[in-house]
XYZ file of C-alpha atoms in Angstrom:
702
model
C 24.301 0.182 2.893
C 20.595 -0.507 2.290
C 20.100 -4.260 1.997
C 16.522 -4.605 0.756
C 16.307 -8.396 0.669
C 13.427 -10.784 0.122
C 13.871 -13.924 2.197
C 12.166 -17.040 0.853
C 12.635 -20.790 0.794
C 14.699 -22.135 -2.114
C 12.425 -22.783 -5.053
C 13.442 -26.421 -5.301
C 12.164 -27.054 -1.734
C 8.651 -25.694 -2.275
C 7.110 -29.016 -3.426
C 8.586 -30.772 -0.365
C 7.348 -28.060 2.011
C 3.870 -28.087 0.514
C 3.643 -31.855 0.793
C 4.875 -31.761 4.382
C 2.291 -29.128 5.330
C -0.459 -31.156 3.725
C 0.570 -34.273 5.645
C 0.424 -32.353 8.914
C -3.146 -31.181 8.271
C -4.732 -34.503 7.244
C -3.917 -38.173 7.788
C -4.632 -38.950 4.135
C -1.826 -38.515 1.579
C -1.963 -35.126 -0.082
C -0.814 -34.552 -3.655
C 2.527 -32.755 -3.897
C 2.577 -29.347 -5.518
C 4.630 -29.593 -8.677
C 6.412 -26.697 -10.277
C 7.012 -26.511 -14.003
C 10.537 -27.927 -14.546
C 11.481 -24.858 -16.595
C 10.831 -22.656 -13.535
C 13.124 -24.770 -11.337
C 15.836 -24.929 -14.005
C 15.610 -21.204 -14.683
C 15.912 -20.415 -10.977
C 18.894 -22.733 -10.570
C 20.715 -21.246 -13.559
C 20.016 -17.722 -12.259
C 21.642 -18.656 -8.948
C 24.600 -20.190 -10.787
C 25.043 -17.053 -12.918
C 24.994 -14.855 -9.807
C 27.727 -17.009 -8.257
C 30.068 -16.416 -11.206
C 30.662 -12.771 -10.208
C 29.850 -12.163 -6.523
C 30.773 -8.849 -4.908
C 32.429 -10.368 -1.841
C 33.898 -7.636 0.350
C 32.425 -4.713 -1.593
C 29.487 -2.617 -0.413
C 26.250 -3.864 -1.992
C 22.904 -2.068 -1.971
C 20.159 -4.295 -3.328
C 16.720 -2.911 -4.175
C 14.307 -5.724 -4.899
C 11.117 -5.844 -6.929
C 8.812 -5.504 -3.930
C 10.596 -2.350 -2.734
C 10.540 -0.799 -6.217
C 6.781 -1.335 -6.517
C 6.078 0.109 -3.081
C 7.984 3.389 -3.482
C 6.525 6.450 -5.276
C 6.120 5.937 -9.055
C 6.531 2.170 -8.621
C 7.547 0.321 -11.776
C 7.260 3.542 -13.800
C 10.232 5.120 -12.019
C 13.390 5.629 -14.068
C 16.537 3.742 -13.137
C 18.289 6.860 -11.827
C 15.312 7.666 -9.544
C 15.549 4.170 -8.052
C 19.309 4.483 -7.506
C 18.909 7.818 -5.697
C 17.624 5.795 -2.743
C 21.037 4.136 -2.335
C 23.761 5.670 -0.119
C 26.343 7.991 -1.663
C 24.344 8.745 -4.840
C 24.077 12.423 -5.866
C 21.507 13.550 -8.423
C 22.717 15.451 -11.461
C 20.938 17.089 -14.385
C 19.896 15.028 -17.426
C 19.398 11.927 -15.293
C 23.097 11.536 -14.517
C 24.378 10.333 -11.149
C 27.498 10.835 -9.070
C 28.562 8.040 -6.705
C 31.097 8.528 -3.919
C 32.527 11.731 -5.371
C 32.941 10.451 -8.933
C 31.359 11.921 -12.088
C 29.318 9.211 -13.809
C 32.006 6.445 -14.166
C 29.354 3.764 -13.594
C 29.463 0.314 -15.141
C 26.113 -1.167 -16.127
C 25.643 -4.926 -16.179
C 22.498 -6.671 -17.331
C 22.217 -10.263 -16.133
C 25.975 -10.214 -15.562
C 26.999 -8.804 -18.967
C 28.793 -5.439 -19.293
C 26.869 -2.986 -21.500
C 28.907 -0.069 -22.934
C 27.592 3.281 -21.757
C 25.599 5.498 -24.104
C 26.737 9.023 -25.019
C 23.852 10.442 -22.996
C 24.301 8.074 -20.057
C 22.472 4.834 -19.389
C 19.656 5.698 -16.985
C 17.240 6.971 -19.650
C 17.178 3.579 -21.362
C 15.583 1.832 -18.395
C 12.557 2.241 -16.256
C 11.866 -0.089 -13.377
C 9.071 -2.190 -14.851
C 11.464 -4.624 -16.544
C 13.737 -5.157 -13.525
C 13.461 -7.870 -10.911
C 16.134 -6.168 -8.845
C 19.042 -3.740 -9.105
C 22.244 -3.722 -7.092
C 24.664 -0.838 -6.643
C 28.125 -2.221 -5.826
C 30.715 0.248 -4.532
C 33.931 0.241 -2.535
C 36.984 -1.940 -3.159
C 35.671 -4.051 -6.028
C 36.844 -7.644 -6.663
C 38.993 -8.354 -9.722
C 36.134 -9.239 -12.102
C 34.979 -5.595 -12.089
C 37.050 -3.263 -14.237
C 37.021 -0.027 -16.271
C 34.073 1.886 -14.716
C 34.768 1.702 -10.993
C 32.761 4.368 -9.120
C 29.973 1.810 -8.899
C 28.570 -1.269 -10.604
C 24.866 -1.069 -11.466
C 23.967 -4.759 -11.736
C 20.465 -5.197 -13.163
C 18.612 -8.492 -13.014
C 15.760 -8.543 -15.512
C 12.388 -10.166 -15.033
C 11.986 -13.470 -16.840
C 9.017 -15.266 -18.353
C 9.569 -18.407 -16.275
C 9.840 -16.743 -12.864
C 7.670 -13.674 -13.549
C 4.848 -14.907 -15.800
C 2.110 -12.496 -16.820
C 2.430 -8.759 -17.027
C 0.693 -5.397 -16.829
C -0.859 -2.795 -19.087
C -0.750 0.673 -17.562
C -1.431 4.337 -18.170
C 0.385 6.995 -16.138
C 0.461 10.779 -16.398
C -0.271 14.147 -14.856
C 1.678 17.374 -14.370
C 3.844 18.929 -17.081
C 1.661 17.333 -19.727
C 3.035 13.865 -18.987
C 1.355 10.978 -20.795
C 2.916 7.518 -20.486
C 1.243 4.273 -21.582
C 3.253 1.071 -21.107
C 3.015 -2.677 -21.535
C 4.949 -5.549 -19.971
C 4.404 -9.266 -20.452
C 6.292 -12.504 -19.929
C 5.655 -16.217 -20.316
C 7.331 -19.596 -20.715
C 6.472 -21.869 -23.631
C 8.248 -25.188 -23.316
C 11.994 -24.496 -23.052
C 11.530 -20.889 -24.255
C 10.892 -18.015 -21.857
C 10.557 -14.320 -22.612
C 9.741 -11.000 -20.976
C 9.013 -7.879 -23.031
C 8.416 -4.284 -21.931
C 7.615 -1.168 -23.930
C 6.601 2.394 -23.124
C 5.941 5.771 -24.710
C 6.500 9.049 -22.881
C 5.332 12.509 -23.838
C 6.106 15.399 -21.459
C 6.644 19.164 -21.347
C 9.628 18.601 -19.070
C 12.441 17.031 -21.064
C 15.568 18.622 -19.624
C 15.915 20.524 -16.345
C 14.334 23.974 -16.377
C 17.024 26.721 -16.635
C 14.723 29.059 -14.654
C 12.977 28.760 -11.286
C 9.470 28.872 -12.778
C 7.362 25.684 -12.555
C 7.207 25.317 -16.341
C 10.026 25.827 -18.820
C 9.734 27.502 -22.210
C 10.140 25.141 -25.164
C 10.968 21.918 -23.257
C 8.819 19.104 -24.621
C 10.092 15.571 -25.168
C 8.926 12.327 -26.720
C 10.583 9.041 -25.791
C 10.020 5.448 -26.877
C 11.622 2.607 -24.915
C 11.627 -1.132 -25.470
C 13.300 -4.116 -23.819
C 13.195 -7.870 -24.462
C 14.711 -10.675 -22.375
C 14.563 -14.149 -23.936
C 16.133 -17.461 -22.923
C 16.061 -20.981 -24.336
C 17.016 -24.059 -22.295
C 19.086 -26.411 -24.453
C 19.147 -28.865 -21.554
C 18.991 -28.721 -17.768
C 22.565 -27.373 -17.628
C 22.768 -25.016 -20.609
C 20.859 -21.884 -21.514
C 21.084 -19.457 -24.443
C 19.805 -15.932 -23.779
C 19.195 -12.800 -25.816
C 18.684 -9.327 -24.364
C 17.889 -6.309 -26.501
C 16.887 -2.750 -25.708
C 16.320 0.564 -27.452
C 15.522 4.178 -26.585
C 14.613 6.814 -29.182
C 14.191 10.314 -27.714
C 13.517 13.807 -29.035
C 14.107 16.908 -26.904
C 13.563 20.612 -27.221
C 16.249 22.733 -25.541
C 14.614 24.934 -22.856
C 15.080 28.690 -23.110
C 16.057 31.472 -20.709
C 13.972 34.579 -21.480
C 15.420 38.095 -21.353
C 18.964 37.307 -22.433
C 20.631 40.333 -24.053
C 22.049 40.168 -27.576
C 25.845 40.175 -27.606
C 26.544 40.431 -31.338
C 25.145 41.623 -34.657
C 24.738 38.783 -37.138
C 22.688 38.113 -40.258
C 21.702 41.788 -40.138
C 20.089 41.395 -36.714
C 21.255 43.068 -33.525
C 18.450 41.797 -31.285
C 16.736 38.460 -30.726
C 14.071 37.240 -28.290
C 15.834 34.452 -26.373
C 12.458 32.977 -25.373
C 11.807 32.081 -29.014
C 14.949 29.982 -29.607
C 14.184 26.636 -31.270
C 17.141 24.330 -30.666
C 16.527 20.569 -30.658
C 18.371 17.406 -29.680
C 17.856 13.734 -30.602
C 19.274 10.898 -28.517
C 19.217 7.288 -29.710
C 20.622 4.168 -28.105
C 20.229 0.462 -28.840
C 22.030 -2.658 -27.642
C 21.915 -6.422 -28.039
C 23.453 -9.264 -26.009
C 23.736 -12.956 -26.883
C 24.906 -15.142 -23.991
C 25.483 -18.866 -23.455
C 25.520 -20.139 -19.872
C 26.568 -23.615 -18.751
C 26.541 -25.089 -15.254
C 27.980 -28.520 -14.430
C 28.830 -29.777 -10.975
C 31.408 -27.354 -9.524
C 31.863 -25.343 -12.732
C 29.712 -22.382 -13.851
C 30.526 -20.302 -16.936
C 29.030 -17.715 -19.253
C 30.206 -16.443 -22.648
C 28.582 -13.283 -24.016
C 28.764 -11.154 -27.145
C 27.356 -7.621 -27.204
C 26.843 -4.726 -29.611
C 25.874 -1.153 -28.853
C 24.977 1.825 -31.060
C 24.386 5.266 -29.605
C 24.111 8.760 -31.054
C 23.300 12.369 -30.243
C 22.363 15.101 -32.708
C 22.078 18.743 -31.646
C 20.517 21.187 -34.133
C 20.870 24.848 -33.064
C 18.749 27.872 -33.759
C 21.536 29.316 -35.897
C 20.512 32.956 -36.163
C 19.390 33.309 -32.555
C 22.397 31.575 -30.997
C 24.920 33.574 -33.031
C 23.230 36.884 -32.122
C 22.987 35.946 -28.431
C 26.328 34.183 -27.902
C 28.367 34.464 -31.086
C 28.314 30.703 -31.776
C 25.823 28.175 -33.127
C 27.327 24.678 -33.241
C 25.525 21.809 -34.912
C 26.898 18.697 -33.202
C 26.543 15.067 -34.236
C 28.195 12.236 -32.374
C 27.877 8.505 -33.031
C 29.493 5.548 -31.305
C 29.534 1.869 -32.228
C 30.801 -0.719 -29.773
C 31.084 -4.517 -29.931
C 32.805 -7.051 -27.743
C 33.123 -10.409 -26.014
C 33.026 -11.265 -22.326
C 33.723 -14.576 -20.629
C 33.404 -15.451 -16.932
C 33.821 -18.736 -15.064
C 33.645 -19.967 -11.478
C 35.166 -23.273 -10.298
C 34.721 -24.618 -6.760
C 37.927 -26.635 -6.643
C 37.742 -27.379 -2.906
C 35.570 -26.709 0.105
C 37.698 -23.695 1.040
C 38.548 -22.382 -2.435
C 36.499 -21.008 -5.340
C 38.505 -19.835 -8.334
C 37.118 -17.264 -10.740
C 38.582 -16.033 -14.003
C 37.498 -14.290 -17.154
C 38.274 -11.944 -20.011
C 36.841 -8.902 -21.761
C 37.528 -7.449 -25.221
C 35.780 -4.600 -26.997
C 36.248 -2.291 -29.973
C 34.777 1.210 -30.394
C 34.397 3.645 -33.248
C 33.348 7.217 -32.460
C 32.444 9.625 -35.249
C 32.206 13.364 -34.568
C 30.690 16.032 -36.819
C 30.713 19.706 -35.833
C 29.425 22.542 -37.993
C 30.120 25.721 -36.017
C 28.730 29.021 -37.278
C 30.893 31.835 -35.884
C 31.788 35.489 -36.423
C 35.247 36.823 -37.294
C 37.017 38.824 -34.570
C 39.850 41.339 -35.107
C 42.911 41.850 -32.925
C 41.010 44.335 -30.742
C 38.333 41.750 -29.974
C 35.655 43.326 -32.176
C 33.308 40.922 -33.996
C 31.981 41.601 -37.491
C 28.657 40.656 -39.063
C 30.142 38.143 -41.476
C 29.074 34.727 -40.137
C 30.709 31.641 -41.598
C 30.785 27.948 -40.768
C 33.771 25.866 -39.669
C 33.269 22.185 -40.452
C 35.045 19.399 -38.582
C 34.923 15.638 -39.125
C 36.611 13.169 -36.825
C 36.904 9.436 -36.279
C 38.399 7.856 -33.163
C 38.929 4.113 -32.765
C 39.590 2.359 -29.480
C 40.046 -1.106 -28.042
C 39.963 -2.517 -24.530
C 41.359 -5.888 -23.470
C 41.299 -7.337 -19.992
C 41.790 -10.586 -18.087
C 41.344 -11.402 -14.398
C 41.746 -14.231 -11.902
C 40.904 -14.462 -8.220
C 40.447 -16.927 -5.375
C 37.722 -16.857 -2.738
C 39.547 -18.505 0.164
C 37.470 -19.404 3.225
C 40.167 -19.307 5.900
C 37.710 -20.221 8.676
C 33.954 -20.340 9.080
C 34.053 -16.658 10.065
C 36.900 -15.336 7.897
C 37.097 -15.159 4.081
C 39.822 -13.677 1.876
C 38.974 -12.772 -1.713
C 42.158 -11.849 -3.588
C 43.272 -11.630 -7.191
C 44.283 -9.263 -9.957
C 43.341 -8.057 -13.418
C 45.430 -6.830 -16.325
C 43.991 -4.289 -18.759
C 45.209 -2.791 -22.024
C 43.765 0.358 -23.621
C 44.373 1.509 -27.194
C 42.765 4.909 -27.806
C 44.161 8.385 -28.310
C 46.545 7.263 -25.579
C 47.836 3.679 -25.304
C 48.235 2.359 -21.767
C 48.045 -0.772 -19.600
C 48.051 -1.718 -15.925
C 48.196 -4.700 -13.580
C 45.639 -4.120 -10.819
C 45.798 -6.235 -7.622
C 42.655 -6.555 -5.488
C 42.036 -7.961 -1.994
C 39.043 -8.072 0.353
C 38.942 -9.572 3.838
C 35.502 -10.348 5.300
C 35.105 -11.293 8.973
C 31.859 -12.423 10.577
C 32.527 -12.522 14.339
C 28.829 -13.341 14.874
C 25.688 -14.014 12.878
C 24.679 -10.387 13.376
C 27.942 -8.637 12.452
C 30.035 -8.433 9.289
C 33.279 -6.450 9.039
C 35.106 -5.973 5.738
C 38.344 -4.325 4.655
C 39.472 -3.993 1.077
C 42.059 -2.572 -1.298
C 41.750 -2.172 -5.059
C 44.027 -0.781 -7.732
C 41.883 0.808 -10.471
C 42.512 1.533 -14.150
C 39.771 3.667 -15.728
C 39.981 4.472 -19.464
C 38.336 7.700 -20.641
C 34.838 7.150 -22.078
C 35.511 6.488 -25.765
C 32.012 7.578 -26.795
C 32.782 11.139 -25.572
C 36.237 11.629 -27.088
C 36.997 14.319 -29.689
C 40.097 15.617 -31.457
C 39.451 19.333 -32.131
C 41.512 21.436 -34.537
C 41.832 24.468 -32.242
C 43.862 26.550 -34.655
C 40.889 26.791 -37.008
C 38.938 28.779 -34.408
C 41.582 31.440 -33.773
C 40.241 34.878 -34.702
C 36.588 33.879 -34.230
C 33.980 34.107 -31.488
C 34.711 30.435 -30.653
C 38.438 30.897 -30.055
C 39.522 29.356 -26.725
C 41.748 31.250 -24.303
C 44.024 28.223 -23.976
C 45.194 26.644 -27.248
C 45.997 23.232 -25.832
C 44.026 19.980 -26.200
C 46.116 17.133 -24.785
C 44.288 13.794 -25.157
C 42.324 12.379 -22.236
C 44.290 9.874 -20.159
C 43.285 6.770 -18.204
C 42.769 7.290 -14.502
C 44.903 5.251 -12.091
C 43.815 4.996 -8.466
C 44.466 3.299 -5.137
C 41.176 2.614 -3.343
C 40.770 1.680 0.343
C 37.488 0.707 1.992
C 36.457 -0.302 5.511
C 32.901 -1.316 6.362
C 30.750 -2.793 9.117
C 27.202 -4.097 9.060
C 25.333 -5.067 12.226
C 21.850 -6.481 12.727
C 20.005 -5.547 15.905
C 17.235 -8.022 16.586
C 15.327 -9.401 13.617
C 14.258 -6.161 11.977
C 16.916 -3.416 12.262
C 20.191 -3.352 10.307
C 22.855 -0.650 10.672
C 25.833 -0.055 8.407
C 28.863 2.181 8.132
C 31.565 2.626 5.466
C 34.742 4.687 5.177
C 36.558 5.097 1.856
C 39.630 6.838 0.472
C 40.826 7.118 -3.136
C 44.223 8.466 -4.180
C 44.224 9.237 -7.903
C 46.647 10.027 -10.693
C 45.165 11.626 -13.829
C 41.751 11.888 -12.169
C 38.937 12.010 -14.726
C 36.076 14.482 -14.722
C 33.364 15.502 -17.195
C 31.916 18.872 -18.143
C 29.299 20.389 -20.447
C 31.097 23.040 -22.517
C 28.501 24.156 -25.038
C 24.808 24.426 -25.823
C 24.471 20.733 -26.658
C 23.737 18.442 -23.703
C 26.915 16.400 -24.235
C 29.692 15.848 -21.706
C 33.415 16.032 -22.503
C 36.221 14.403 -20.449
C 39.346 15.975 -18.977
C 41.975 14.977 -16.379
C 43.375 16.515 -13.213
C 47.029 15.624 -12.698
C 46.234 14.292 -9.230
C 43.154 13.915 -7.091
C 41.821 12.587 -3.830
C 38.366 11.496 -2.758
C 37.344 10.428 0.746
C 34.243 10.098 2.870
C 31.966 8.061 5.090
C 28.549 6.456 4.623
C 25.985 5.615 7.303
C 22.825 3.610 6.703
C 19.924 2.051 8.579
C 17.031 -0.173 7.553
C 13.962 -1.445 9.397
C 11.730 -4.065 7.828
C 8.871 -5.803 9.627
C 5.808 -7.255 7.970
C 4.294 -4.613 5.730
C 6.452 -1.810 7.178
C 9.731 -0.680 5.594
C 11.909 2.274 6.586
C 15.480 3.198 5.674
C 17.877 6.130 5.778
C 21.314 6.964 4.365
C 23.779 9.746 5.099
C 27.041 10.318 3.199
C 29.795 12.856 3.791
C 32.409 13.083 1.035
C 34.984 15.357 -0.549
C 36.385 15.238 -4.092
C 39.202 17.519 -5.252
C 41.848 17.712 -7.946
C 44.955 19.683 -8.875
C 46.596 20.443 -12.216
C 45.062 20.041 -15.695
C 46.733 17.599 -18.074
C 44.146 17.106 -20.850
C 41.672 19.156 -22.898
C 42.950 22.355 -21.310
C 41.078 24.497 -23.859
C 37.824 23.937 -21.946
C 39.114 26.244 -19.190
C 39.887 29.933 -18.965
C 43.515 30.945 -18.533
C 42.766 32.201 -15.005
C 41.096 28.939 -13.959
C 43.935 26.910 -15.435
C 46.499 28.904 -13.457
C 44.462 28.539 -10.258
C 44.158 24.768 -10.591
C 47.845 24.311 -11.396
C 48.882 25.688 -8.023
C 46.311 24.279 -5.587
C 43.639 21.646 -5.053
C 40.126 22.699 -6.072
C 36.819 20.957 -5.527
C 35.489 19.077 -8.522
C 32.277 20.517 -9.974
C 30.197 17.521 -8.813
C 31.547 17.499 -5.249
C 28.745 17.533 -2.645
C 29.695 17.488 1.019
C 26.479 15.984 2.452
C 24.081 13.656 0.677
C 21.090 11.997 2.297
C 18.140 9.823 1.343
C 15.355 8.147 3.281
C 12.151 6.291 2.648
C 9.184 4.654 4.310
C 6.455 2.326 3.062
C 3.484 0.951 4.973
C 0.465 -1.218 4.186
C -2.308 0.279 6.373
C -5.105 -1.835 4.871
C -5.648 -4.779 2.571
C -4.205 -4.056 -0.860
C -3.155 -0.513 0.082
C 0.314 0.993 0.295
C 1.470 4.431 1.457
C 5.071 5.497 0.843
C 7.341 8.505 0.970
C 10.949 9.195 -0.044
C 13.312 12.057 0.734
C 16.480 13.276 -0.982
C 18.811 15.878 0.558
C 21.871 17.562 -0.954
C 24.115 20.245 0.503
C 24.736 21.488 -3.061
C 27.357 20.955 -5.748
C 30.028 23.474 -6.643
C 29.769 26.837 -8.433
C 31.759 30.026 -9.073
C 35.327 30.649 -10.139
C 37.324 27.376 -10.050
C 34.406 25.771 -8.155
C 35.175 27.859 -5.097
C 31.539 28.262 -3.978
C 28.560 25.983 -3.403
C 24.965 25.906 -4.677
C 22.200 26.352 -2.078
C 21.255 23.135 -0.197
C 17.979 21.450 -1.073
C 15.585 18.772 0.146
C 12.723 17.172 -1.759
C 9.974 14.871 -0.513
C 7.892 12.497 -2.646
C 4.631 10.864 -1.600
C 2.994 7.774 -3.099
C -0.344 6.011 -2.585
C -1.424 2.818 -4.322
C -4.385 0.474 -4.010
C -4.848 -2.999 -5.463
C -8.375 -4.197 -6.189
C -10.282 -6.733 -8.256
C -13.239 -6.284 -10.558
C -15.529 -9.252 -11.019
C -14.687 -10.650 -14.414
C -12.252 -7.768 -14.994
C -9.061 -9.038 -13.355
C -6.661 -7.405 -10.890
C -6.040 -3.658 -11.005
C -3.730 -1.174 -9.274
C -4.474 2.537 -8.915
C -1.615 4.902 -8.055
C -1.331 8.544 -6.982
C 2.110 10.192 -6.644
C 3.101 13.701 -5.589
C 6.724 14.543 -6.394
C 8.436 17.465 -4.638
C 5.502 17.577 -2.250
C 6.357 21.006 -0.788
C 7.093 22.579 -4.189
C 10.663 23.513 -3.298
C 12.443 25.577 -5.958
C 16.062 24.434 -5.952
C 19.098 24.544 -8.213
C 21.276 21.645 -9.207
C 23.553 24.052 -11.127
C 23.601 27.850 -11.425
C 25.472 28.050 -14.745
C 28.867 28.888 -13.240
C 31.797 26.698 -12.296
C 34.033 24.427 -14.341
C 32.206 22.491 -17.048
C 28.717 23.844 -16.319
C 26.837 24.934 -19.446
C 23.638 26.493 -18.058
C 21.517 26.924 -14.905
C 19.522 23.789 -14.071
C 16.656 23.641 -11.596
C 15.090 20.551 -10.095
C 11.494 19.648 -10.862
C 8.787 21.638 -9.097
C 5.767 19.919 -7.556
C 4.112 17.405 -9.846
C 0.960 15.340 -9.310
C 0.714 12.081 -11.240
C -1.831 9.276 -11.358
C -1.826 5.855 -12.942
C -3.962 2.799 -13.495
C -2.649 -0.639 -14.404
C -4.209 -4.027 -15.019
C -2.543 -7.379 -14.468
C -2.413 -9.524 -17.600
């Protein structure tokens, strides 16, 4: 567990410390340094909000602002690139992540508020410039964390009161990347705000399906924006608004030399390098929150809305000739809800916490599939026609929780409670989920924790469909298995044991062991040309592993390393069986198979050093033993390792302000490696990691 912490005196004590230092240096009274009251109040309310939902007993990896800025790409790094430096995180195509043997299943919180996940995942919405810190919380989670349970990505945004000023920057380089950005924050009376915006143009939108450095037809344009505003009604109450948006356009990269499989539209050949498929991804959200802190009581009430969509437009003629199918796909999801959380310190040894969550979703699906008719002998005819499908799926989630943080002794704390959740979707279900974590600190240097959690994980409503399989019989899109049982909620027992030990003042070591026994284990797969995942369930599953971590921090030197060994496997298919071939379905019914995202060994490491005034040199490493491939995921992709290098220099220009110049080399040794090879369960196409890229940037402090 990488604990990248910034230790500092409490903000409220700074005036007293400054005055005391001044008195020590001169016998005459020195004026006290006064902080703007809004800064002190904002800091105090931030601490109170953090205390509403602590992760006591779980494994927490915190990456602070200083660490983000010092690693390669700095504030321009995407959220998923930052999280890859945490233990147990496996990189996936399209910016997705796997944590502790789970596929996606991550809950994103922004300043403590749950944000529903977008159809295309959440990582693309954020880059690091708007974050003060990010925490990845895994293990046996306390009762306030529900639904998405592989990990909690808890983002704390920068604020105008505590992070005044900003930057204007320009970053770019290999693959035609061009990325200007702007960030600025300030406090005006009781109002504070922080705004970020960026534009990205690149010739590397999705992962290259070939091993060449540059893909054919793979450009992207992306616009991102984020605003964090807060207004202090008084010294105990704050109203906040958070809004964000990402509008992205992608070309779908091509694989040259693919042979034509069918005759359609009078054509029996087609150059696969000239395909012109496109995909648009849009996501926007808004949060309105009221926070109140009085004596021993802290509470926050939040309302949120989220709109997300994906539109895939095929190259109809080319895709039908090459594969027999061209499916225009449009998917839209609307989500709105309420969340309330409260913390009450009723006694010195007891802190009670309770809350609720309620949300409603509407998912609309449109599919226009151009196919060819097929006779009983399996012969296709040049008579293309389009099958149109329209679907609407509504869903609701309701949940309540309560728990007690009981300090049994100065060294021993028990955090126990439960949550009750109800799901109304294609399947209606509910569950009472007890949770318990015991934390023992036998010394100031050592912390030992043991935890148990019962999990209830609804299928992602934004990805659900209800296909009419019978309409595709006798066409080139006919599935082998004519069964589409609805996706079910996952139910799991989770056990976690961890130890963290500090050696001296600078070195911290950690170890974790985890085991998850699952019924109706969820997984996701890409089953078409569109870059959209679809859920399905194994009847039973099991996931287990260990994590080791180390961190050294001293002055301007930082070094860390993580190593995770894990195994994820499932048996029996109980939903959306039509995604699979009949042979794969039979294989999985009789024995456990590895899930497609299972990776036995995952490692990450990093180092940052300030060799001279204003300079910083850093490097990060990511290792993977390879995810699964082949029939029923029986084989493994080749292992890979990538190294990134970063160099930055701060300097001042007389009358021109403070500047930072940055040079980054990603995949320093130009390793060609595969994340996927196009085979295995739920794998749509080969996907290669990025080849060596050289990027440079210049930013000015505002």
